[in-house]
CSV table of C-alpha atoms in Angstrom, one decimal:
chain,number,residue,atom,x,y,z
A,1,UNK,CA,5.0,-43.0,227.9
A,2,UNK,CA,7.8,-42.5,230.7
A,3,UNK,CA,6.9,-40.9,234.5
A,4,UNK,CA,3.7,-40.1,235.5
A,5,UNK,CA,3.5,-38.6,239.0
A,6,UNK,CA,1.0,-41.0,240.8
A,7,UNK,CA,-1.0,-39.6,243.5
A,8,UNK,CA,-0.9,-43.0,245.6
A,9,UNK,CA,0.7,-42.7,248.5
A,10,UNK,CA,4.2,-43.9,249.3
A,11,UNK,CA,5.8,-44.8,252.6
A,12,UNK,CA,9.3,-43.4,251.8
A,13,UNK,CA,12.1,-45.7,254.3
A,14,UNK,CA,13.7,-44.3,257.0
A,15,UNK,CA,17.0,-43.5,255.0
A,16,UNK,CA,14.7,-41.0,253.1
A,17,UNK,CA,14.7,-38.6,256.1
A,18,UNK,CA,18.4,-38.3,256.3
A,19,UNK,CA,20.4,-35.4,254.7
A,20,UNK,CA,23.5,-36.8,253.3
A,21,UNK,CA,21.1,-39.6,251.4
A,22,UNK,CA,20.7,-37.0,248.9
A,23,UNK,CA,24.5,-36.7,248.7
A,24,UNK,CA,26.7,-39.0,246.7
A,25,UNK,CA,29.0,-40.1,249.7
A,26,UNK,CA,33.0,-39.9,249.0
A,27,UNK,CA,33.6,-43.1,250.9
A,28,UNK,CA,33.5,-46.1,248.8
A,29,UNK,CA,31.7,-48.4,251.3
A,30,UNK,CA,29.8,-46.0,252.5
A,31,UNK,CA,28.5,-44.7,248.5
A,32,UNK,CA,28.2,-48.6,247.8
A,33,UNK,CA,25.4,-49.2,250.5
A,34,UNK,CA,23.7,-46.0,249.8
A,35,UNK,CA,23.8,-46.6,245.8
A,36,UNK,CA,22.4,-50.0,247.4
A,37,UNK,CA,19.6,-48.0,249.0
A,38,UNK,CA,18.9,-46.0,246.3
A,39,UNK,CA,18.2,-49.0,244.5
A,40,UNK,CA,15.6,-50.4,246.2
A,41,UNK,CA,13.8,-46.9,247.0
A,42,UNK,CA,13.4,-46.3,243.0
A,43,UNK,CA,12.5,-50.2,242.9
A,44,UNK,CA,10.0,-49.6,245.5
A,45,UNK,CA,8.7,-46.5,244.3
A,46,UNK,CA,8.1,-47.6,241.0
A,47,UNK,CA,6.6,-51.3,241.8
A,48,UNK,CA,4.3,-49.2,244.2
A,49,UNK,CA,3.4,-46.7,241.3
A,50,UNK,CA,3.6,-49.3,238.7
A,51,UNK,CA,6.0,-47.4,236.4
A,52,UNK,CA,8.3,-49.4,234.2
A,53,UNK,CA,10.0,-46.6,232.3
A,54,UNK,CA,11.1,-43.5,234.3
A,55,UNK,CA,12.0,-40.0,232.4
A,56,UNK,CA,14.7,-39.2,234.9
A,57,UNK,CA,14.7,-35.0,233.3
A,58,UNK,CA,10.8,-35.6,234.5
A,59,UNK,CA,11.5,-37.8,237.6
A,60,UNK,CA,13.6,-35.6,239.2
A,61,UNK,CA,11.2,-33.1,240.3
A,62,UNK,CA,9.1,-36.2,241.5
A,63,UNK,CA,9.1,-36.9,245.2
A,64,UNK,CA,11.5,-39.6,244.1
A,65,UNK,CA,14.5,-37.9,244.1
A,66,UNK,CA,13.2,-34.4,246.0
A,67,UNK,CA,12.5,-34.6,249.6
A,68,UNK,CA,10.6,-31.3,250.6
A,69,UNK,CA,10.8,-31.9,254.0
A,70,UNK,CA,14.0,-31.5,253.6
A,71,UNK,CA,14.6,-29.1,251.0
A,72,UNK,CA,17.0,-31.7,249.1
A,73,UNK,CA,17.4,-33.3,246.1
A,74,UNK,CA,19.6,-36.0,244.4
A,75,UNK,CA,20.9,-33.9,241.1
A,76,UNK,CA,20.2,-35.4,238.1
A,77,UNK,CA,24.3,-36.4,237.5
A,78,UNK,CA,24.2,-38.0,240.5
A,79,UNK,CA,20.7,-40.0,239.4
A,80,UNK,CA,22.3,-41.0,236.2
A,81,UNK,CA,25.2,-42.2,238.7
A,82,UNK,CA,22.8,-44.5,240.3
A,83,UNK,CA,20.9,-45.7,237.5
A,84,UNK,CA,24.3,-46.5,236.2
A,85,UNK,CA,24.8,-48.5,239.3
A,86,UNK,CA,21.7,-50.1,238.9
A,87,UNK,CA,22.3,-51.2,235.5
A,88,UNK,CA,25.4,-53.1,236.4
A,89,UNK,CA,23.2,-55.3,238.4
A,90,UNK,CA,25.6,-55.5,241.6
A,91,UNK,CA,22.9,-54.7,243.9
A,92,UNK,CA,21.6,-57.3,246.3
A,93,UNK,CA,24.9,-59.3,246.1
A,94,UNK,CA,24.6,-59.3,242.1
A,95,UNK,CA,21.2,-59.7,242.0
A,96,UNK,CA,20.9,-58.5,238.6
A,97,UNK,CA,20.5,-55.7,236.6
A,98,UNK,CA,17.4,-53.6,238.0
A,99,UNK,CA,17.8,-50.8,235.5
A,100,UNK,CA,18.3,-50.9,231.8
A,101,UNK,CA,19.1,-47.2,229.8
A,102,UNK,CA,16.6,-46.9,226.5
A,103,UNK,CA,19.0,-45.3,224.6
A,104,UNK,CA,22.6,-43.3,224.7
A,105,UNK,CA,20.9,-40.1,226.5
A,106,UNK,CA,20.7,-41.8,229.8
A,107,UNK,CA,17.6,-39.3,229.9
A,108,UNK,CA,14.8,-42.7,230.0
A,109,UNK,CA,15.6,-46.2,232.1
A,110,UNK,CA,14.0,-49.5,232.1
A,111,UNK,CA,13.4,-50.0,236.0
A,112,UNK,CA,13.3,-53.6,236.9
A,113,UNK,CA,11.5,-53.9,239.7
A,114,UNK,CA,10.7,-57.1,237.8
A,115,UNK,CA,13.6,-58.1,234.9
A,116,UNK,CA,11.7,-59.8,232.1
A,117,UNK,CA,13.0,-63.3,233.2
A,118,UNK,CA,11.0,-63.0,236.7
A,119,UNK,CA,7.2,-61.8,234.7
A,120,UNK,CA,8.7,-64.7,232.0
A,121,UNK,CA,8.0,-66.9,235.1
A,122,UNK,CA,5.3,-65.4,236.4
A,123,UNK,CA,3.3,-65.2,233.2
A,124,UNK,CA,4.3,-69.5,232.4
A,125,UNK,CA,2.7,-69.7,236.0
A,126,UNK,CA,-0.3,-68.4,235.4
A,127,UNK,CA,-0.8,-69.6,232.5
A,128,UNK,CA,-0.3,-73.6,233.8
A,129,UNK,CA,-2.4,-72.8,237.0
A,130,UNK,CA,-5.3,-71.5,234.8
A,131,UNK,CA,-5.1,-74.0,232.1
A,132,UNK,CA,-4.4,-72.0,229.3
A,133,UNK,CA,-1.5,-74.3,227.6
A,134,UNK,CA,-2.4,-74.5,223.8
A,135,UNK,CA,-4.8,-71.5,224.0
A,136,UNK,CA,-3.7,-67.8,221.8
A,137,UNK,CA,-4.3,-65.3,223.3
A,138,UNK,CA,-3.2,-61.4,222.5
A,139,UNK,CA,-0.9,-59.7,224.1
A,140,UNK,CA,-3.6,-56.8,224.7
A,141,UNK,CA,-5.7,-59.6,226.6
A,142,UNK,CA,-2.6,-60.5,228.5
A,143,UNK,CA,-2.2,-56.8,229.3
A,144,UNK,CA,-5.7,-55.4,229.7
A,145,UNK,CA,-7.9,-58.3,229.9
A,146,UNK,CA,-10.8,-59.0,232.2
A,147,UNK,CA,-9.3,-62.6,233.3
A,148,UNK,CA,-5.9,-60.3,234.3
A,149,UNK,CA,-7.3,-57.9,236.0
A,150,UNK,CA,-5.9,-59.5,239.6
A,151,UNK,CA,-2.4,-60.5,238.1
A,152,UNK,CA,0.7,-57.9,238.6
A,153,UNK,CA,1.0,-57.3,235.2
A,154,UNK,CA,-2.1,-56.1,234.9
A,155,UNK,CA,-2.0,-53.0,232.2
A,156,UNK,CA,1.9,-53.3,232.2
A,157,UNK,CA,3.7,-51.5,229.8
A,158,UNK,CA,3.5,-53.5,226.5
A,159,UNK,CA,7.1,-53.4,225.7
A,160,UNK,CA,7.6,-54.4,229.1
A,161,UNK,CA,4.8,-57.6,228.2
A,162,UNK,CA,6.9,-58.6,224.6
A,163,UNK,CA,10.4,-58.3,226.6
A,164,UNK,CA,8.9,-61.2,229.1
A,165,UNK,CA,7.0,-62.9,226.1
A,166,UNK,CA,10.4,-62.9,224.3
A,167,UNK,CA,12.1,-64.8,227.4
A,168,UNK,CA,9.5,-67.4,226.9
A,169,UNK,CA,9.8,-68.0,223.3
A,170,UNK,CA,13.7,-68.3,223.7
A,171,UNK,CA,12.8,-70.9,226.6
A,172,UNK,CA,10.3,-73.0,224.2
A,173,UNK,CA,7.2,-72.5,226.1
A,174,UNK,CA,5.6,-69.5,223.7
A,175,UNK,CA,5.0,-68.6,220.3
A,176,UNK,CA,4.5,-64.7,219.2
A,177,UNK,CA,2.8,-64.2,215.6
A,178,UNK,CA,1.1,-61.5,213.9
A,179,UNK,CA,2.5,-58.0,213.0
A,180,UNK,CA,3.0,-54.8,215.6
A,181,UNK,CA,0.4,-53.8,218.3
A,182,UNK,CA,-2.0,-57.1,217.3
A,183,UNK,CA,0.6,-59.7,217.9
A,184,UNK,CA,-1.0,-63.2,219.8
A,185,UNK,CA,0.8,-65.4,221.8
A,186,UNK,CA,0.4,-69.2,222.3
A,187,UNK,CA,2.0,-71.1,225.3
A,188,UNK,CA,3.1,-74.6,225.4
């Protein structure tokens, strides 16, 4: 469901290998380019792992947050600080929110390494470039199937899928039928 603990490897950044990273810094400039930095390493970490939901209780313990090496660790209060930050989408110059919380125990996120809006538009694209305008397809076909295999979303997270698949229904250019876990999607 939430964090599984890839065995990929990840080229953590530079920033990674310095001490008071792992430290919320006092100074508000200097806290608001490290949140910034924390940002794109959970970003990065999770596009490169392909997680779109992270337990942060479970993530913590991940090579994520813990730096061995090191012997330090971003505490979890200090996690939920950043997701926080994340959330508020003032990262990148207000590039939008990267990180959504599931519910009120700020224990699972949404991370955006990809809102909804941007696999919205990268689904539509695919979609016109392989002539599949009129067609239904399922969502698990969309998710899992063989003409997917090379696409980024390949065997994305499915709430992840009707999130993006919602976008395009608001925008006009889909239609979602049929009942939970066998819904089918048609794009105009």
């Amino acid at each position: 469901m939430a964090t599984t603990i890839p065995s990929r490897s990840f080229h953590f950044p530079p920033n990674y290998s310095f001490p008071p990273f792992f430290s919320l810094q006092p100074n508000a400039n200097t806290r608001a380019v490290q949140l910034q930095r924390w940002s794109s390493l959970i970003q990065s970490w999770c596009r490169h792992h392909r997680i779109y939901k992270i337990n942060l209780v479970e993530a913590i313990d991940s090579s994520l947050f813990r730096n061995t090496t090191l012997k330090k660790q971003l505490g979890l209060s200090d996690a939920r600080t950043v997701l926080d930050w994340m959330g508020k989408g003032e990262e990148e110059g207000g590039g939008g929110r990267r990180a959504e919380w599931v519910d009120g125990t700020k224990n699972i996120a949404w991370i955006w390494w990809r809102r909804p809006e941007e696999w919205a538009g990268v689904i539509a694209d695919w979609i016109e470039n392989t002539g599949q305008k009129n067609v239904v397809l399922t969502v698990y076909e969309l998710i899992e199937g063989e003409a997917t295999i090379s696409q980024e979303w390949h065997g994305m997270d499915p709430e992840v899928m009707m999130k993006s698949l919602n976008v395009l229904v608001k925008q006009g250019k889909a239609q979602v039928f049929g009942k939970e876990g066998e819904e089918g999607v048609k794009f105009f």
